Coordinates of C-alpha atoms in Angstrom, one line a residue:
E667 CA 63.1 136.3 77.1
L668 CA 62.1 132.5 78.0
A669 CA 65.3 131.5 76.0
Q670 CA 67.3 133.5 78.8
T671 CA 65.5 132.2 81.8
Q672 CA 67.2 129.8 84.2
S673 CA 64.2 127.4 83.7
W674 CA 65.2 127.0 79.8
Y675 CA 69.1 126.7 80.9
D676 CA 68.3 124.1 83.3
A677 CA 66.1 121.8 81.1
G678 CA 69.4 121.1 78.9
I679 CA 67.7 122.7 75.7
T680 CA 70.6 124.5 73.6
I681 CA 69.8 126.4 70.5
N682 CA 73.6 127.1 69.8
D683 CA 73.4 127.9 66.0
I684 CA 69.6 128.7 65.7
A685 CA 68.8 132.4 66.1
P686 CA 66.0 133.4 68.5
S687 CA 64.1 135.0 65.4
N688 CA 63.9 131.9 63.5
L689 CA 62.5 130.0 66.4
F690 CA 59.5 132.9 66.7
K691 CA 59.2 132.7 63.0
N692 CA 58.6 129.1 63.1
S693 CA 55.9 129.6 66.1
A694 CA 54.2 132.4 63.8
A695 CA 53.9 130.0 60.9
I696 CA 52.3 127.3 63.2
A697 CA 50.0 129.9 64.6
E698 CA 48.9 131.1 61.2
Q699 CA 48.1 127.4 60.1
L700 CA 45.9 127.2 63.2
S701 CA 44.2 130.5 63.4
V702 CA 40.5 128.9 62.9
T703 CA 41.1 127.6 66.7
L704 CA 43.2 130.6 68.0
A705 CA 41.7 133.7 69.4
Q706 CA 42.8 136.8 67.7
D707 CA 44.7 138.2 70.9
T708 CA 47.1 135.1 70.6
L709 CA 48.0 136.0 66.9
T710 CA 48.6 139.7 67.9
Q711 CA 51.0 138.5 70.7
M712 CA 52.7 136.2 68.2
D713 CA 53.3 139.1 65.9
T714 CA 54.5 141.2 68.7
L715 CA 57.0 138.5 69.9
L716 CA 58.2 138.1 66.1
A717 CA 58.7 141.9 66.0
K718 CA 60.6 141.8 69.2
A719 CA 62.8 138.9 68.4
N720 CA 63.7 140.4 64.8
S721 CA 64.6 143.7 66.6
A722 CA 66.9 142.0 69.1
S723 CA 68.5 139.9 66.3
T724 CA 69.0 143.0 64.5
E725 CA 70.2 145.2 67.2
G726 CA 71.9 142.7 69.5
G727 CA 73.3 140.2 67.1
F728 CA 76.1 138.1 68.7
R729 CA 75.5 137.6 72.3
I730 CA 76.3 135.4 75.3
L731 CA 72.8 134.7 76.9
S732 CA 74.0 132.5 80.0
S733 CA 77.6 132.2 81.4
P734 CA 78.8 129.2 83.4
E735 CA 78.2 129.1 87.1
S736 CA 80.5 128.4 89.9
R737 CA 79.8 125.0 91.6
S738 CA 81.7 122.5 94.0
T739 CA 82.1 118.7 93.6
T740 CA 84.1 116.1 95.5
L741 CA 87.2 114.2 94.5
G742 CA 86.0 111.2 91.9
E743 CA 82.7 113.0 91.5
S744 CA 81.6 114.6 88.0
F745 CA 81.2 118.1 87.2
Y746 CA 80.1 120.3 84.2
F747 CA 79.8 123.9 83.1
R748 CA 77.4 125.1 80.4
A749 CA 77.3 128.2 78.4
H750 CA 74.6 129.8 75.9
A751 CA 75.4 132.1 73.0
S752 CA 73.3 133.3 70.0
A753 CA 74.3 134.7 66.8
Q754 CA 73.1 134.8 63.1
S755 CA 76.0 132.5 62.1
A756 CA 77.6 129.5 63.3
L757 CA 79.3 129.4 66.8
Q758 CA 82.5 128.2 68.0
Y759 CA 83.4 127.5 71.7
Q760 CA 86.7 127.0 73.4
W761 CA 86.9 126.7 77.2
L762 CA 89.6 127.9 79.4
H763 CA 90.9 126.7 82.7
N764 CA 92.9 129.2 84.7
G765 CA 93.2 131.3 81.5
A766 CA 94.6 128.2 79.6
E767 CA 92.8 126.6 76.7
I768 CA 91.6 123.1 77.4
P769 CA 92.6 120.8 74.5
G770 CA 89.4 119.4 72.8
A771 CA 86.9 121.5 75.0
T772 CA 85.0 123.1 72.2
S773 CA 81.3 122.4 72.7
A774 CA 78.9 124.4 74.7
I775 CA 79.3 122.1 77.6
Y776 CA 82.5 121.0 79.4
G777 CA 82.9 118.6 82.3
K778 CA 84.5 115.4 83.7
A779 CA 83.2 112.3 85.0
S780 CA 85.8 112.3 87.8
A781 CA 87.1 115.2 89.3
K782 CA 90.9 115.8 90.4
G783 CA 92.2 118.2 92.7
S784 CA 94.0 119.9 89.7
D785 CA 90.4 120.5 88.1
A786 CA 89.8 123.2 90.9
G787 CA 90.1 126.8 89.8
S788 CA 88.5 129.1 87.3
Y789 CA 86.7 128.5 84.2
Q790 CA 85.5 130.7 81.3
V791 CA 84.4 130.1 77.6
R792 CA 85.5 132.1 74.7
V793 CA 82.7 132.2 71.9
S794 CA 83.3 133.1 68.3
S795 CA 81.3 133.9 65.3
A796 CA 81.7 135.6 61.9
G797 CA 85.1 137.0 63.2
Q798 CA 83.7 138.3 66.5
T799 CA 84.8 137.0 69.8
L800 CA 83.1 137.1 73.4
F801 CA 84.3 135.7 76.7
S802 CA 81.8 134.7 79.4
S803 CA 82.2 135.6 83.0
L804 CA 84.3 133.4 85.2
A805 CA 83.1 130.4 87.1
T806 CA 85.1 128.8 90.0
L807 CA 85.3 125.1 90.6
Q808 CA 85.8 123.8 94.3
V809 CA 87.1 120.2 94.7
N810 CA 86.5 119.0 98.2
T811 CA 88.2 116.1 99.8
A812 CA 86.6 115.8 103.1
N813 CA 84.5 112.9 102.1
V814 CA 87.2 110.9 100.3
A815 CA 89.4 108.7 102.6
L816 CA 93.2 108.5 101.7
D817 CA 93.9 105.2 100.1
F818 CA 96.5 103.5 97.6
S819 CA 95.2 103.2 94.1
R820 CA 98.3 101.6 93.1
Q821 CA 100.4 99.1 95.2
P822 CA 104.1 98.5 94.9
Q823 CA 105.1 95.0 93.4
G824 CA 107.9 93.0 94.2
A825 CA 110.7 91.9 92.0
T826 CA 113.8 89.6 91.7
L827 CA 117.0 91.2 90.3
V828 CA 120.6 90.6 89.8
S829 CA 123.3 92.5 91.4
G830 CA 124.0 95.8 89.1
Q831 CA 120.4 96.1 87.8
S832 CA 117.8 99.0 88.8
L833 CA 115.1 99.0 91.1
T834 CA 111.8 100.8 90.7
L835 CA 108.6 100.6 92.9
N836 CA 105.7 102.7 92.5
A837 CA 102.9 103.6 94.9
N838 CA 100.0 105.8 94.1
T839 CA 97.2 107.4 96.0
N840 CA 93.6 108.3 95.3
I841 CA 94.4 111.7 96.4
T842 CA 97.4 113.8 95.2
D843 CA 96.9 117.1 96.8
N844 CA 99.2 117.7 100.1
V845 CA 100.2 114.0 100.0
E846 CA 103.7 113.1 101.2
I847 CA 104.8 109.3 100.3
R848 CA 108.1 107.9 102.2
W849 CA 109.6 104.5 102.0
Q850 CA 110.4 101.9 104.2
R851 CA 112.7 98.8 104.0
N852 CA 112.6 96.1 106.5
G853 CA 111.0 98.5 109.0
S854 CA 113.6 101.4 108.3
L855 CA 112.8 104.6 106.9
L856 CA 114.5 105.4 103.7
T857 CA 115.2 109.1 104.3
S858 CA 116.3 110.0 100.9
Q859 CA 113.3 108.7 99.2
R860 CA 110.0 110.9 99.4
S861 CA 108.1 110.4 96.3
P862 CA 105.5 107.9 94.8
T863 CA 108.4 106.2 92.8
L864 CA 111.2 104.3 94.8
Q865 CA 114.3 104.0 92.5
I866 CA 117.7 102.4 93.4
S867 CA 120.3 102.0 90.8
D868 CA 123.0 99.3 90.8
V869 CA 121.3 97.3 93.5
A870 CA 123.4 94.9 95.7
N871 CA 122.3 91.9 98.0
S872 CA 122.0 94.3 100.9
D873 CA 118.9 96.2 99.0
S874 CA 116.9 92.8 99.4
G875 CA 114.2 92.9 101.8
A876 CA 110.3 93.8 102.3
Y877 CA 109.6 97.6 100.9
R878 CA 106.4 99.5 101.5
A879 CA 105.2 103.2 101.0
I880 CA 103.8 105.5 104.0
A881 CA 101.6 108.1 102.8
S882 CA 100.4 110.8 105.0
R883 CA 98.0 113.8 104.5
N884 CA 96.7 116.3 107.3
G885 CA 98.0 113.9 110.0
H886 CA 96.2 110.9 108.7
I887 CA 98.7 107.9 107.9
I888 CA 98.3 104.9 105.6
Y889 CA 100.7 101.9 104.8
S890 CA 100.9 100.2 101.3
N891 CA 101.3 96.3 101.1
F892 CA 104.8 95.0 101.3
A893 CA 106.8 94.3 98.1
H894 CA 109.4 91.7 98.5
V895 CA 112.6 92.5 96.7
H896 CA 115.2 89.8 96.1
V897 CA 118.6 90.4 94.6
T898 CA 120.8 87.6 93.6
D899 CA 124.6 87.7 92.5
A900 CA 125.4 88.1 88.9
L901 CA 124.8 85.1 86.9
S902 CA 128.0 82.9 85.8
G903 CA 128.4 80.3 83.2
I904 CA 127.0 76.8 83.7
Q905 CA 129.4 74.0 84.6
I906 CA 128.7 70.6 84.6
T907 CA 130.6 68.6 87.1
E908 CA 129.0 65.1 86.7
H909 CA 127.6 64.0 83.4
P910 CA 124.9 61.0 82.9
Q911 CA 126.6 57.5 82.7
S912 CA 125.8 54.7 79.9
T913 CA 124.5 51.6 81.3
A914 CA 123.1 48.2 80.2
L915 CA 119.9 46.7 81.7
L916 CA 117.8 43.6 81.9
N917 CA 114.3 43.9 80.9
G918 CA 112.1 45.1 83.7
Q919 CA 115.1 46.6 85.5
Q920 CA 115.3 50.3 86.8
A921 CA 118.0 52.8 86.0
A922 CA 118.5 56.7 86.9
L923 CA 120.5 59.0 85.0
Q924 CA 121.7 62.1 86.7
V925 CA 123.6 65.2 86.2
V926 CA 125.2 67.6 88.5
A927 CA 125.7 71.5 87.5
S928 CA 126.6 74.7 88.8
G929 CA 125.8 78.2 88.0
G930 CA 124.2 81.4 89.1
G931 CA 120.7 81.8 89.3
F932 CA 118.0 79.2 89.0
L933 CA 119.0 76.1 87.0
R934 CA 116.6 74.5 84.8
Y935 CA 116.7 71.1 83.4
Q936 CA 115.4 69.3 80.2
W937 CA 116.1 65.9 79.3
F938 CA 116.2 64.5 75.6
K939 CA 116.1 60.8 74.0
N940 CA 117.4 60.5 70.5
G941 CA 117.5 64.2 70.2
V942 CA 113.6 64.7 71.1
K943 CA 112.5 66.5 74.2
L944 CA 111.0 64.3 77.0
S945 CA 107.7 65.8 78.3
G946 CA 107.8 66.2 81.9
A947 CA 111.5 65.4 82.3
T948 CA 112.6 68.7 84.1
R949 CA 114.7 67.7 86.9
S950 CA 118.5 66.9 87.4
Y951 CA 117.8 63.3 87.4
L952 CA 115.8 60.9 85.1
T953 CA 114.3 57.7 86.3
L954 CA 113.6 54.7 84.0
T955 CA 111.4 51.9 85.5
N956 CA 110.5 48.6 84.1
V957 CA 112.6 49.1 81.0
S958 CA 112.0 47.5 78.0
P959 CA 113.6 47.6 74.4
S960 CA 111.9 50.8 73.7
D961 CA 113.7 52.7 76.4
E962 CA 117.1 51.9 74.4
G963 CA 118.6 55.1 72.9
S964 CA 120.9 58.1 73.4
Y965 CA 120.0 60.3 76.3
F966 CA 121.2 63.8 77.5
V967 CA 120.0 66.8 79.6
E968 CA 120.3 70.5 78.7
V969 CA 120.8 72.9 81.8
S970 CA 120.0 76.3 81.6
N971 CA 119.6 79.8 83.4
S972 CA 118.5 83.3 82.5
S973 CA 122.4 83.7 81.1
G974 CA 122.5 80.7 78.7
K975 CA 122.4 76.9 78.4
I976 CA 124.7 74.0 78.1
A977 CA 124.2 70.3 77.2
S978 CA 125.5 67.3 78.9
S979 CA 127.2 64.4 77.2
R980 CA 125.4 61.4 75.8
A981 CA 124.6 58.4 77.9
E982 CA 123.9 55.2 75.9
I983 CA 121.0 53.0 77.4
Q984 CA 121.1 49.3 76.1
V985 CA 118.2 46.8 77.3
I986 CA 119.1 43.0 77.1
S987 CA 116.6 40.4 76.8
N988 CA 116.0 38.1 79.7
S989 CA 116.1 35.3 77.3
A990 CA 119.5 35.9 75.8
A991 CA 122.0 33.1 76.1
L992 CA 124.6 33.6 78.7
E993 CA 128.1 34.2 77.4
L994 CA 131.3 35.1 79.0
L995 CA 132.8 38.0 77.1
E996 CA 136.2 37.9 79.0
H997 CA 137.9 35.1 81.0
P998 CA 140.3 35.7 83.8
R999 CA 144.0 35.7 83.0
S1000 CA 147.1 34.1 84.5

């Protein structure tokens, strides 16, 4: 009788695969060992309980001792259901939600750490043992949202796109029931977009702007952060219109090599000396200060964007020592 009371149920003690008769048999055995200190009426009571347990086990057999009880919870809070069955052989549990099996819910206890609106409904457990099947009574779960403020759990993220690509922005809220989400660009509503996901295929320059989601529920409205979207023209090939020029310098002088290039998108530059990349030389120009013979060599720059890269022609840098004898290489002619 104790095993069927609410106090036993709340204590979290489960006897899933242990028949009640076995529990009483063990109790009787312990009582016999302690008979020297127990009164005769205690032993008599134990014998009576054992007889009742054996009778119940034989006559009642497989049965559900306690069914799940209805309860309510709040969005994001935990909930659980428990059932208690008895049989002479092993028990198998399967929980059902609104009549459908819940994958993996095969123990005497079922619950979740964070309730969603979709978790509301009826719950029931199917218990099987030795080819027999029993169903518990139905229990309902109510998921309340009154104490949870509507908020964005995922903010839309900005992007830089090329004309012709597709734009996808996402905004999710912590509550999904009865929530309407609309989208806005530069202060104007996009009337055709009413879902947590905004999609625009084949974007153009006119699609550039600041986007945000507007969520409303039961008259309450919230706004997401702005997501800035920038659309550029389709990338074209890079063209170099001015290449770096060769030059001869004296020790200690300064020179600058420069390249002029054009092309779609963001242009990147990388200078090389004798085929080796120069660390930090990533501008359209390269400045050489206080040159020495070690600066002599062949220089070129590589220009790239997301569509490809191109190398400039090579510029030869010659460094002349200040102590070199002055010599006329070409005389004026008549």
